[in-house]
Amino acid sequence: MKSLIEFYQHLGWALSLLVMMTFVLAGTVKGMIGLGLPTVAMGLLGLAIAPVQAAALLIIPSIVTNVWQLAIGGQLKVLIKRLWPMQLAIFFGTGLGVLWLSVDSASEVVRGLGAALLLYALSGLFLPALRVPVSAERWAGPMCGLITGVITSATGVFVIPSVPYLQALGLSKNQLVQALGLPFSVSTLALAAGLYWRGKLGGGELNASLLALLPAMLGMWLGQCLRERISATLFKRVFFIGMALLGTHLLISG
């Protein structure tokens, strides 16, 4: 508690308010389309505080909102039964990546991921939807999970290729958002476990992320309320526009 108070006292009222509003916005985006909290938060907080401080603030809100996203929707058992090979491969791939690769992100890799995500979003907006046949899920899911895990360990970006794969399964909007919570939760926990094992997770600012959790959860609730009030067609458009903005951010700031 002392370190939490000291952290926000050091920031001052103006920056502390920026932190709270940023997490409300980031949580709203995540509640609406199922992803984007780390990207939105890092993008805005990075303008005012050190990246290491922003990253520390993200840890608890990211984990808790991922679990919340995973738990809400009523399709958890069905999704786990369908997607567990992919999640196991994500955990395995992340572990391998943490052991073998540098945890520091290479800017070229992040920009490449941003470009891939932008192209995916544009194809989703203007081209016919891609579909993964049910018969292909047995091998496509684990392969996608393994690649996602390795990329996550090297860059901290969870979305490629897990998001395009899940979107290609033809899930409903609520199923898709809940399904996205699976790889995000597994990736976050696996990465945190790997970093802890290597002695790279910790610091007094971690406690300060507890307070950032409150506005993030408020934003998640607002975003979920908005999602329930839009049609599937509009959700698809918002989803891909969100993907395009996320890819553009990674492409520019990588």
Coordinates of N, CA and C in Angstrom, one line a residue, residues 15-207:
L15 N -1.2 13.6 -13.7 CA -0.8 12.4 -14.3 C -1.6 11.2 -13.8
S16 N -1.9 11.3 -12.5 CA -2.7 10.2 -11.9 C -4.1 10.1 -12.6
L17 N -4.6 11.3 -12.8 CA -5.9 11.4 -13.5 C -5.8 10.8 -14.9
L18 N -4.7 11.2 -15.6 CA -4.5 10.6 -16.9 C -4.4 9.1 -16.9
V19 N -3.7 8.6 -15.9 CA -3.7 7.1 -15.8 C -5.1 6.5 -15.6
M20 N -5.9 7.1 -14.8 CA -7.2 6.6 -14.5 C -8.1 6.6 -15.8
M21 N -8.1 7.8 -16.5 CA -8.9 8.0 -17.7 C -8.4 7.1 -18.8
T22 N -7.1 6.9 -18.9 CA -6.5 6.0 -19.9 C -7.0 4.6 -19.7
F23 N -7.1 4.1 -18.5 CA -7.5 2.7 -18.3 C -9.0 2.6 -18.5
V24 N -9.8 3.6 -18.2 CA -11.2 3.6 -18.6 C -11.4 3.4 -20.1
L25 N -10.6 4.2 -20.8 CA -10.7 4.1 -22.3 C -10.2 2.8 -22.8
A26 N -9.1 2.3 -22.3 CA -8.5 1.1 -22.7 C -9.4 -0.1 -22.4
G27 N -10.0 -0.1 -21.2 CA -11.0 -1.1 -20.8 C -12.2 -1.1 -21.7
T28 N -12.7 0.1 -22.0 CA -13.9 0.2 -22.9 C -13.6 -0.4 -24.3
V29 N -12.5 -0.2 -24.8 CA -12.1 -0.8 -26.1 C -12.1 -2.3 -26.0
K30 N -11.4 -2.8 -24.9 CA -11.3 -4.2 -24.7 C -12.7 -4.9 -24.5
G31 N -13.6 -4.2 -23.7 CA -14.9 -4.7 -23.5 C -15.7 -4.7 -24.8
M32 N -15.5 -3.8 -25.7 CA -16.2 -3.7 -26.9 C -15.8 -4.7 -28.0
I33 N -14.5 -4.8 -28.2 CA -14.0 -5.7 -29.3 C -13.2 -6.9 -28.8
G34 N -12.9 -7.0 -27.5 CA -12.3 -8.1 -27.0 C -10.8 -8.0 -26.9
L35 N -10.2 -6.9 -27.3 CA -8.7 -6.8 -27.2 C -8.4 -5.3 -27.3
G36 N -7.1 -5.0 -27.0 CA -6.6 -3.6 -27.2 C -6.2 -2.9 -25.9
L37 N -6.5 -3.5 -24.8 CA -6.2 -2.8 -23.5 C -4.7 -2.4 -23.4
P38 N -3.8 -3.4 -23.6 CA -2.4 -3.0 -23.5 C -1.9 -2.0 -24.5
T39 N -2.4 -2.1 -25.7 CA -2.0 -1.2 -26.8 C -2.4 0.2 -26.5
V40 N -3.7 0.4 -26.2 CA -4.3 1.7 -25.9 C -3.6 2.3 -24.7
A41 N -3.4 1.5 -23.7 CA -2.8 2.0 -22.4 C -1.4 2.4 -22.6
M42 N -0.6 1.5 -23.3 CA 0.8 1.9 -23.5 C 1.0 3.0 -24.4
G43 N 0.1 3.1 -25.4 CA 0.2 4.3 -26.4 C 0.0 5.6 -25.7
L44 N -1.0 5.7 -24.8 CA -1.3 6.9 -24.2 C -0.4 7.2 -23.0
L45 N -0.2 6.2 -22.1 CA 0.7 6.4 -21.0 C 2.1 6.7 -21.4
G46 N 2.6 6.1 -22.5 CA 3.9 6.3 -23.0 C 4.2 7.8 -23.3
L47 N 3.2 8.6 -23.5 CA 3.4 10.0 -23.8 C 3.7 10.8 -22.5
A48 N 3.5 10.2 -21.3 CA 3.6 11.0 -20.1 C 4.5 10.3 -19.1
I49 N 4.6 9.0 -19.1 CA 5.5 8.3 -18.1 C 6.4 7.4 -18.8
A50 N 7.4 6.9 -18.0 CA 8.4 5.9 -18.6 C 7.7 4.6 -19.0
P51 N 8.1 4.0 -20.1 CA 7.5 2.8 -20.5 C 7.5 1.7 -19.5
V52 N 8.6 1.6 -18.7 CA 8.6 0.6 -17.6 C 7.6 0.8 -16.6
Q53 N 7.3 2.1 -16.3 CA 6.2 2.4 -15.3 C 4.8 2.0 -15.9
A54 N 4.6 2.3 -17.2 CA 3.4 2.0 -17.9 C 3.2 0.5 -17.9
A55 N 4.3 -0.3 -18.2 CA 4.2 -1.7 -18.3 C 3.8 -2.3 -17.0
A56 N 4.4 -1.8 -15.9 CA 4.1 -2.3 -14.5 C 2.6 -2.1 -14.2
L57 N 2.1 -0.9 -14.6 CA 0.7 -0.6 -14.3 C -0.3 -1.6 -15.1
L58 N 0.2 -2.1 -16.2 CA -0.7 -2.9 -17.0 C -0.8 -4.3 -16.5
I59 N 0.1 -4.8 -15.7 CA 0.1 -6.3 -15.4 C -1.2 -6.8 -14.8
I60 N -1.6 -6.2 -13.7 CA -2.8 -6.7 -13.0 C -4.1 -6.4 -13.8
P61 N -4.3 -5.2 -14.3 CA -5.5 -4.9 -15.2 C -5.6 -5.9 -16.3
S62 N -4.4 -6.2 -17.0 CA -4.5 -7.1 -18.1 C -4.9 -8.5 -17.7
I63 N -4.3 -9.0 -16.7 CA -4.6 -10.4 -16.2 C -6.1 -10.5 -15.8
V64 N -6.5 -9.5 -15.0 CA -7.9 -9.6 -14.4 C -8.9 -9.4 -15.5
T65 N -8.7 -8.4 -16.4 CA -9.7 -8.2 -17.5 C -9.7 -9.4 -18.5
N66 N -8.6 -10.0 -18.7 CA -8.6 -11.2 -19.6 C -9.4 -12.3 -19.0
V67 N -9.3 -12.5 -17.7 CA -10.0 -13.6 -17.0 C -11.5 -13.2 -17.0
W68 N -11.8 -12.0 -16.7 CA -13.2 -11.5 -16.8 C -13.8 -11.8 -18.1
Q69 N -13.1 -11.4 -19.2 CA -13.6 -11.5 -20.5 C -13.8 -13.0 -20.8
L70 N -12.9 -13.9 -20.3 CA -13.1 -15.3 -20.5 C -14.3 -15.9 -19.8
A71 N -14.6 -15.3 -18.7 CA -15.7 -15.9 -17.8 C -17.1 -15.5 -18.3
I72 N -17.2 -14.3 -18.9 CA -18.5 -13.8 -19.3 C -18.9 -14.3 -20.7
G73 N -20.1 -14.8 -20.8 CA -20.6 -15.2 -22.1 C -21.3 -16.5 -22.1
G74 N -21.0 -17.4 -21.1 CA -21.8 -18.6 -21.0 C -21.4 -19.7 -22.0
Q75 N -20.3 -19.5 -22.7 CA -19.8 -20.5 -23.7 C -18.4 -21.1 -23.3
L76 N -18.0 -20.9 -22.1 CA -16.6 -21.3 -21.7 C -16.3 -22.7 -21.9
K77 N -17.2 -23.6 -21.4 CA -17.0 -25.1 -21.5 C -16.9 -25.5 -23.0
V78 N -17.8 -25.0 -23.8 CA -17.8 -25.3 -25.2 C -16.5 -24.8 -25.9
L79 N -16.1 -23.6 -25.6 CA -14.9 -23.0 -26.2 C -13.6 -23.7 -25.8
I80 N -13.6 -24.1 -24.5 CA -12.4 -24.8 -24.0 C -12.3 -26.2 -24.7
K81 N -13.4 -26.9 -24.8 CA -13.4 -28.2 -25.5 C -13.0 -28.1 -26.9
R82 N -13.3 -27.0 -27.6 CA -13.0 -26.8 -29.0 C -11.6 -26.3 -29.2
L83 N -11.1 -25.4 -28.2 CA -9.9 -24.7 -28.5 C -8.7 -25.1 -27.5
W84 N -8.9 -26.1 -26.7 CA -7.8 -26.4 -25.7 C -6.5 -26.8 -26.4
P85 N -6.5 -27.5 -27.6 CA -5.2 -27.8 -28.2 C -4.4 -26.5 -28.5
M86 N -5.1 -25.5 -29.0 CA -4.5 -24.2 -29.3 C -3.9 -23.6 -28.1
Q87 N -4.6 -23.6 -27.0 CA -4.2 -23.0 -25.7 C -2.9 -23.7 -25.2
L88 N -2.9 -25.0 -25.2 CA -1.8 -25.8 -24.8 C -0.6 -25.4 -25.6
A89 N -0.8 -25.3 -26.9 CA 0.4 -24.9 -27.8 C 0.8 -23.5 -27.5
I90 N -0.1 -22.6 -27.2 CA 0.3 -21.2 -26.8 C 1.2 -21.2 -25.6
F91 N 0.8 -22.0 -24.6 CA 1.6 -22.0 -23.3 C 3.0 -22.6 -23.6
F92 N 3.0 -23.7 -24.4 CA 4.3 -24.4 -24.7 C 5.1 -23.4 -25.6
G93 N 4.5 -22.8 -26.6 CA 5.3 -21.9 -27.4 C 5.9 -20.7 -26.7
T94 N 5.1 -20.1 -25.8 CA 5.5 -19.0 -25.0 C 6.7 -19.4 -24.1
G95 N 6.6 -20.6 -23.4 CA 7.6 -21.1 -22.6 C 8.9 -21.3 -23.4
L96 N 8.8 -21.9 -24.6 CA 10.0 -22.0 -25.4 C 10.6 -20.7 -25.8
G97 N 9.8 -19.8 -26.1 CA 10.3 -18.4 -26.5 C 11.0 -17.7 -25.4
V98 N 10.4 -17.8 -24.2 CA 11.0 -17.1 -23.1 C 12.4 -17.7 -22.8
L99 N 12.5 -19.0 -23.0 CA 13.8 -19.7 -22.7 C 14.8 -19.4 -23.8
W100 N 14.4 -19.3 -25.0 CA 15.3 -19.3 -26.1 C 15.5 -17.9 -26.7
L101 N 14.5 -17.1 -26.6 CA 14.6 -15.8 -27.3 C 14.8 -14.6 -26.4
S102 N 15.2 -13.5 -26.9 CA 15.3 -12.3 -26.1 C 13.9 -11.8 -25.8
V103 N 13.7 -11.4 -24.5 CA 12.4 -10.8 -24.2 C 12.2 -9.4 -24.7
D104 N 13.3 -8.7 -25.0 CA 13.2 -7.4 -25.5 C 12.7 -7.4 -26.9
S105 N 11.7 -6.6 -27.2 CA 11.0 -6.6 -28.5 C 12.0 -6.0 -29.6
A106 N 12.1 -6.6 -30.7 CA 12.8 -6.1 -31.8 C 11.8 -5.2 -32.6
S107 N 12.2 -3.9 -32.9 CA 11.3 -3.0 -33.5 C 10.8 -3.5 -34.9
E108 N 11.7 -4.2 -35.6 CA 11.3 -4.7 -37.0 C 10.2 -5.7 -36.9
V109 N 10.3 -6.6 -35.9 CA 9.3 -7.6 -35.7 C 8.0 -7.0 -35.3
V110 N 8.0 -6.1 -34.4 CA 6.7 -5.4 -34.0 C 6.1 -4.7 -35.2
R111 N 6.9 -4.0 -36.0 CA 6.4 -3.3 -37.2 C 5.8 -4.4 -38.2
G112 N 6.5 -5.5 -38.3 CA 6.0 -6.5 -39.2 C 4.7 -7.1 -38.7
L113 N 4.5 -7.2 -37.4 CA 3.2 -7.7 -36.9 C 2.1 -6.7 -37.1
G114 N 2.5 -5.4 -37.0 CA 1.5 -4.3 -37.2 C 1.1 -4.3 -38.6
A115 N 2.0 -4.5 -39.6 CA 1.6 -4.5 -41.0 C 0.7 -5.7 -41.3
A116 N 1.1 -6.9 -40.7 CA 0.2 -8.0 -40.9 C -1.2 -7.8 -40.4
L117 N -1.3 -7.2 -39.2 CA -2.6 -7.0 -38.6 C -3.4 -6.0 -39.4
L118 N -2.7 -5.0 -39.9 CA -3.4 -4.0 -40.8 C -3.9 -4.6 -42.0
L119 N -3.1 -5.4 -42.7 CA -3.6 -6.1 -43.9 C -4.7 -7.0 -43.6
Y120 N -4.7 -7.7 -42.5 CA -5.8 -8.6 -42.1 C -7.1 -7.8 -41.9
A121 N -7.0 -6.6 -41.2 CA -8.2 -5.8 -41.0 C -8.7 -5.3 -42.3
L122 N -7.9 -4.9 -43.2 CA -8.4 -4.3 -44.5 C -9.0 -5.5 -45.3
S123 N -8.5 -6.6 -45.2 CA -9.1 -7.8 -46.0 C -10.4 -8.1 -45.4
G124 N -10.5 -8.0 -44.0 CA -11.8 -8.3 -43.4 C -12.9 -7.3 -43.7
L125 N -12.4 -6.1 -43.9 CA -13.4 -5.0 -44.2 C -13.9 -5.0 -45.7
F126 N -13.0 -5.4 -46.6 CA -13.3 -5.3 -48.0 C -13.3 -6.6 -48.8
L127 N -12.9 -7.7 -48.2 CA -12.9 -9.0 -48.9 C -13.8 -9.9 -48.2
P128 N -14.2 -11.0 -48.9 CA -15.1 -12.0 -48.3 C -14.4 -12.6 -47.1
A129 N -15.2 -13.0 -46.1 CA -14.6 -13.5 -44.8 C -13.9 -14.9 -45.0
L130 N -12.8 -15.0 -44.3 CA -12.0 -16.3 -44.4 C -12.7 -17.3 -43.4
R131 N -12.6 -18.5 -43.8 CA -13.2 -19.6 -42.9 C -12.2 -20.7 -42.8
V132 N -12.0 -21.2 -41.6 CA -11.2 -22.4 -41.3 C -12.2 -23.6 -41.2
P133 N -12.1 -24.6 -42.1 CA -13.0 -25.8 -42.0 C -12.8 -26.5 -40.7
V134 N -13.9 -27.1 -40.2 CA -13.8 -27.8 -38.9 C -12.8 -28.9 -39.0
S135 N -12.7 -29.6 -40.2 CA -11.7 -30.7 -40.3 C -10.3 -30.2 -40.2
A136 N -10.0 -28.9 -40.4 CA -8.6 -28.4 -40.3 C -8.3 -27.9 -38.9
E137 N -9.3 -27.8 -38.0 CA -9.0 -27.2 -36.7 C -8.0 -28.1 -35.9
R138 N -8.0 -29.4 -36.1 CA -7.2 -30.3 -35.3 C -5.7 -30.0 -35.4
W139 N -5.3 -29.6 -36.7 CA -3.9 -29.2 -36.8 C -3.6 -27.7 -36.9
A140 N -4.6 -26.9 -37.4 CA -4.5 -25.5 -37.6 C -4.4 -24.8 -36.2
G141 N -5.3 -25.3 -35.2 CA -5.3 -24.6 -33.9 C -4.0 -24.7 -33.2
P142 N -3.4 -26.0 -33.0 CA -2.1 -26.1 -32.4 C -1.0 -25.3 -33.1
M143 N -1.0 -25.3 -34.4 CA 0.1 -24.6 -35.1 C 0.0 -23.1 -34.9
C144 N -1.2 -22.6 -35.0 CA -1.5 -21.2 -34.7 C -1.1 -20.8 -33.3
G145 N -1.4 -21.7 -32.3 CA -1.1 -21.5 -30.9 C 0.4 -21.4 -30.7
L146 N 1.1 -22.4 -31.3 CA 2.6 -22.4 -31.1 C 3.2 -21.1 -31.6
I147 N 2.8 -20.7 -32.8 CA 3.4 -19.5 -33.4 C 3.0 -18.3 -32.5
T148 N 1.8 -18.2 -32.1 CA 1.4 -17.1 -31.2 C 2.2 -17.1 -30.0
G149 N 2.5 -18.2 -29.3 CA 3.3 -18.2 -28.1 C 4.7 -17.7 -28.3
V150 N 5.3 -18.2 -29.4 CA 6.7 -17.7 -29.7 C 6.7 -16.2 -29.9
I151 N 5.8 -15.7 -30.7 CA 5.7 -14.3 -31.0 C 5.4 -13.5 -29.7
T152 N 4.6 -14.0 -28.9 CA 4.3 -13.3 -27.6 C 5.5 -13.2 -26.7
S153 N 6.3 -14.3 -26.7 CA 7.5 -14.2 -25.8 C 8.5 -13.2 -26.3
A154 N 8.5 -13.0 -27.6 CA 9.5 -12.1 -28.2 C 9.1 -10.7 -28.3
T155 N 7.8 -10.4 -28.4 CA 7.3 -9.1 -28.6 C 6.3 -8.6 -27.6
G156 N 5.6 -9.5 -26.8 CA 4.6 -9.1 -25.9 C 3.3 -8.8 -26.6
V157 N 3.2 -9.1 -28.0 CA 2.0 -8.9 -28.7 C 1.3 -10.3 -28.9
F158 N 0.0 -10.3 -28.5 CA -0.7 -11.6 -28.4 C -1.6 -11.9 -29.6
V159 N -1.7 -11.0 -30.5 CA -2.8 -11.0 -31.5 C -2.5 -11.8 -32.8
I160 N -1.3 -12.0 -33.1 CA -1.0 -12.7 -34.4 C -0.3 -14.1 -34.1
P161 N -0.8 -15.1 -34.7 CA -2.0 -15.2 -35.6 C -3.3 -15.7 -34.9
S162 N -3.3 -15.6 -33.6 CA -4.5 -16.1 -32.9 C -5.8 -15.4 -33.2
V163 N -5.7 -14.1 -33.4 CA -7.0 -13.3 -33.6 C -7.5 -13.6 -35.0
P164 N -6.7 -13.6 -36.1 CA -7.3 -14.0 -37.4 C -7.8 -15.4 -37.4
Y165 N -7.1 -16.3 -36.7 CA -7.6 -17.7 -36.7 C -9.0 -17.8 -36.0
L166 N -9.1 -17.2 -34.8 CA -10.4 -17.3 -34.1 C -11.5 -16.6 -34.9
Q167 N -11.2 -15.5 -35.5 CA -12.2 -14.8 -36.3 C -12.6 -15.7 -37.5
A168 N -11.7 -16.5 -38.0 CA -12.1 -17.3 -39.2 C -12.9 -18.5 -38.8
L169 N -13.1 -18.8 -37.5 CA -13.9 -19.9 -37.1 C -15.4 -19.7 -37.2
G170 N -15.8 -18.4 -37.6 CA -17.2 -18.1 -37.8 C -18.0 -18.1 -36.5
L171 N -17.4 -17.6 -35.4 CA -18.1 -17.5 -34.1 C -19.0 -16.3 -34.1
S172 N -20.0 -16.3 -33.2 CA -20.8 -15.1 -33.1 C -20.0 -14.0 -32.4
K173 N -20.5 -12.8 -32.3 CA -19.7 -11.7 -31.7 C -19.4 -12.0 -30.3
N174 N -20.4 -12.5 -29.5 CA -20.1 -12.7 -28.1 C -19.2 -13.9 -27.9
Q175 N -19.3 -15.0 -28.7 CA -18.4 -16.1 -28.7 C -17.0 -15.7 -29.0
L176 N -16.9 -14.8 -30.0 CA -15.5 -14.4 -30.5 C -14.8 -13.6 -29.4
V177 N -15.5 -12.7 -28.7 CA -14.9 -11.9 -27.6 C -14.5 -12.8 -26.5
Q178 N -15.4 -13.8 -26.1 CA -15.0 -14.7 -25.1 C -13.9 -15.6 -25.5
A179 N -13.9 -16.1 -26.7 CA -12.8 -16.9 -27.2 C -11.5 -16.2 -27.2
L180 N -11.5 -14.9 -27.5 CA -10.3 -14.1 -27.5 C -9.6 -14.1 -26.1
G181 N -10.5 -14.2 -25.0 CA -10.0 -14.2 -23.7 C -9.1 -15.4 -23.4
L182 N -9.3 -16.5 -24.1 CA -8.6 -17.8 -23.9 C -7.1 -17.6 -24.2
P183 N -6.7 -17.2 -25.5 CA -5.3 -17.0 -25.8 C -4.7 -15.9 -25.0
F184 N -5.4 -14.8 -24.8 CA -4.9 -13.7 -24.0 C -4.6 -14.1 -22.6
S185 N -5.5 -14.8 -22.0 CA -5.2 -15.2 -20.6 C -4.0 -16.2 -20.5
V186 N -4.0 -17.2 -21.4 CA -2.9 -18.2 -21.4 C -1.6 -17.5 -21.7
S187 N -1.6 -16.6 -22.7 CA -0.4 -15.9 -23.1 C 0.2 -15.0 -21.9
T188 N -0.7 -14.3 -21.3 CA -0.3 -13.4 -20.2 C 0.3 -14.2 -19.1
L189 N -0.4 -15.2 -18.7 CA 0.0 -16.0 -17.5 C 1.3 -16.8 -17.8
A190 N 1.4 -17.3 -19.1 CA 2.7 -18.0 -19.4 C 3.8 -17.1 -19.5
L191 N 3.6 -15.9 -20.1 CA 4.7 -14.9 -20.2 C 5.1 -14.4 -18.8
A192 N 4.1 -14.2 -17.9 CA 4.5 -13.7 -16.5 C 5.2 -14.8 -15.8
A193 N 4.8 -16.1 -16.0 CA 5.5 -17.2 -15.3 C 7.0 -17.3 -15.8
G194 N 7.1 -17.2 -17.1 CA 8.5 -17.2 -17.7 C 9.4 -16.1 -17.2
L195 N 8.8 -14.9 -17.2 CA 9.6 -13.7 -16.8 C 10.0 -13.8 -15.3
Y196 N 9.0 -14.3 -14.5 CA 9.3 -14.5 -13.1 C 10.4 -15.5 -12.9
W197 N 10.3 -16.6 -13.6 CA 11.4 -17.7 -13.5 C 12.7 -17.1 -13.8
R198 N 12.8 -16.2 -14.8 CA 14.1 -15.6 -15.2 C 14.4 -14.4 -14.3
G199 N 13.6 -14.0 -13.3 CA 13.9 -13.0 -12.4 C 13.7 -11.6 -13.0
K200 N 12.8 -11.5 -14.0 CA 12.6 -10.2 -14.7 C 11.2 -9.6 -14.4
L201 N 10.5 -10.2 -13.4 CA 9.1 -9.7 -13.1 C 9.1 -9.3 -11.6
G202 N 8.8 -8.0 -11.4 CA 8.8 -7.5 -10.0 C 8.9 -6.0 -10.0
G203 N 9.2 -5.5 -8.8 CA 9.3 -4.0 -8.7 C 8.2 -3.4 -7.9
G204 N 8.5 -2.3 -7.2 CA 7.5 -1.7 -6.3 C 6.3 -1.1 -7.0
E205 N 6.4 -0.8 -8.3 CA 5.3 -0.2 -9.0 C 4.2 -1.2 -9.3
L206 N 4.5 -2.5 -9.2 CA 3.5 -3.5 -9.4 C 2.3 -3.3 -8.5
N207 N 2.5 -2.9 -7.3 CA 1.3 -2.7 -6.4 C 0.4 -1.6 -6.9

